[in-house]
Amino acid sequence: MASCLGVGVSLFGASVQKNRHSWGVRVRSEGGASADSVSAVVNGASVVREEGSWSSIDKGNGWLKSKAAEKKIKLKDDVPEKLEPFWDDGYGTVTVKDYFDAAKDFTQHPDGGPPRWFCPVASGSPLKGSPILLFLPGMDGTGCGLILHHKALGKAFEVRCLHIPVQDRTPFEGLVKLVEETIRSEHACSPNKPIYLVGDSFGGCLALAVASRNPKIDLVLILSNPATSFGRSQLQPLFPFLGAMPDVLHETVPYVLSFIMGEPFKMATVNVESKLPPMQRFEKVSQNLTALLPNLSDLASIIPKDTLLWKLKLLKSAAAYANSRLHAVNAEVLVLASGKDNMVPSGDESRRLRKSLQNCTVRYFKENGHTLLLEDGIGLLTVIRGAQKYRRSRKHDAVLDYLPPSLAEYNYAFTQVTGLFHFLTGSTMFSTLGDGTVVKGLSGVPNEGPVLLVGYHNLLGLELTPLVEGFLREKGIVVRGVAHPELFLGNLESESPEVSLIDWVKVFGAVPVTANNLYKLLSQKAHVLLYPGGAREALHYKGEEYKLFWPNQQEFVRMAARFGATIVPFGAVGEDDIAQMLLDYNDLIKIPMVSDYIREANQNSAKVSWIQSFYSRLKNLRRFAFKYFYPNMSSRDLEGGHQLIHSYWKLSCLLDFYI
């Protein structure tokens, strides 16, 4: 976790205990001091440690690390190399109240010091080889706006946050140079690693400005409602009146701004479980809203009147500077835009940035407000991974850069995303033991890889959800599916794409189907899911239910044999029976206007018709059933594919209740 910052670097912790959570920061000091004795300022607050490992230097100046403490504070050698499924990302355990508590600690002892970096204690130690992530705050300047995501991001990044003191009046160009010096130093130490800049509102302008001045440094920008559209804010006419407002009335401004900038309901539902009964959920949200309101008065101390006026001027110059240099931004950009942003037109701005920037992806959150990172929804790390923006080197590697789903992601995906479908269809798993005995569950599938699961792709691939969930729930194994490359190219996204099922497919382990990716997965002893019939089977025509479209040469058998992988053929039934297809691609292509639309939609796609449109009627909802065959099947039997067709009849005999 140690990193190079030129002259001297020191990492140390100073924790501040709270009623409900412990919160703290590790402060990084930069300057001419040596590594043996570095003085660091923590907002002028006096923190006394009973052990006496810190000695004070003057009032409010900070702490000097003693030699005794120096021996105790060491970077851990046992840096983890990978995460296991269901790891704890901490999402939902920290709320907006914790943000106000942390911000209050930063602002109650103004020290007049310059802007500085700090490392949140909750971030912990990242995985080996993790890149650095620098958080650039919004108008509050505290650097605490990422607090809901500290623990999760700390697993994949070395997290540092920029703190701009309340009374600081550093001009925008000065802040640009400060961030610029940091990224140049980090790049000099790790030239093959990307540097992540997460910019919130004003921080988004700062990130774009830095990127435009450093096109040769590998930067990844995550912009949350960037304030580049500040000039088009619907509140622009109100800003001149703030300067003429009496100081007595300024106490009311934070209350007004809080409801304009954020969605109070989304803030109050951060730690409310979706599985709760409606009445209990309503009561919990009501309690959170009641507890949130008293904290809004703290905004007056976080952003006092003179600071607010300064920040508005700073924001105006930041937006103008960033917009004038968009053409020079060469970095990879992910824009997060809110649909209920009452501060700036973030939705329209995201579409403008997508067209103006060279490499820009957008994720749209229609129910969130301006303070997106402090509101309920999906964790920031989840969004980054779903958009394929997480990497540890110059190029994204779908296999080597993969992080397994956390427990929060598992619960959200199979309740909020696919919950209704999961409830209506359900699934039953059967597997075959070594002696040929068929048992309920997945005990017949090896726990240790490499394992290659080979199956028939049912209608639209709907069997993937219960299959992936079943392996995670019963065996704690992430099934790495090799999917059509079209899913990873971004051609299927709209102008304002939300976090979709395609993003969740990537979060749960899908990779583009290439020989190289299959080789890497098998070499890592993974459980790999392969459909030789691919999209042609998933988008089959009328009368092709449960029909295989496998290539004559089964090259994957040779690849599996090279690694000694266990090949497990499986069959799934029920999916092709839930609907009766009335019009398929062959029928629709004969209709003049419809055929033109289909051809236009498919012209940039691969040979498979992705817009394989059809009309169907719901036939009857059935439970899906899976059967995994005896794992030591020979390659000759497998290549014929007849076992998969026979599985339908075998399962029908086993599951009389199914019909």
Short mmCIF file of C-alpha atoms in Angstrom, two decimals, residues 238-247 250 253 305-306 308-309 312-313:
data_model
loop_
_atom_site.label_atom_id
_atom_site.label_comp_id
_atom_site.label_asym_id
_atom_site.label_seq_id
_atom_site.Cartn_x
_atom_site.Cartn_y
_atom_site.Cartn_z
CA LEU A 238 -30.63 32.79 -7.42
CA PHE A 239 -26.87 32.85 -6.88
CA PRO A 240 -26.45 36.69 -6.98
CA PHE A 241 -28.94 37.05 -4.12
CA LEU A 242 -26.81 34.93 -1.79
CA GLY A 243 -24.24 37.70 -1.46
CA ALA A 244 -26.88 40.24 -0.42
CA MET A 245 -28.58 37.89 2.03
CA PRO A 246 -28.24 38.89 5.74
CA ASP A 247 -26.08 36.60 7.86
CA HIS A 250 -27.85 32.24 5.92
CA VAL A 253 -29.60 28.25 3.09
CA LYS A 305 -21.58 32.20 3.92
CA ASP A 306 -18.20 33.55 2.81
CA LEU A 308 -20.25 29.45 -0.14
CA LEU A 309 -19.75 32.64 -2.14
CA LEU A 312 -19.65 29.51 -6.34
CA LYS A 313 -16.96 31.69 -7.95
#
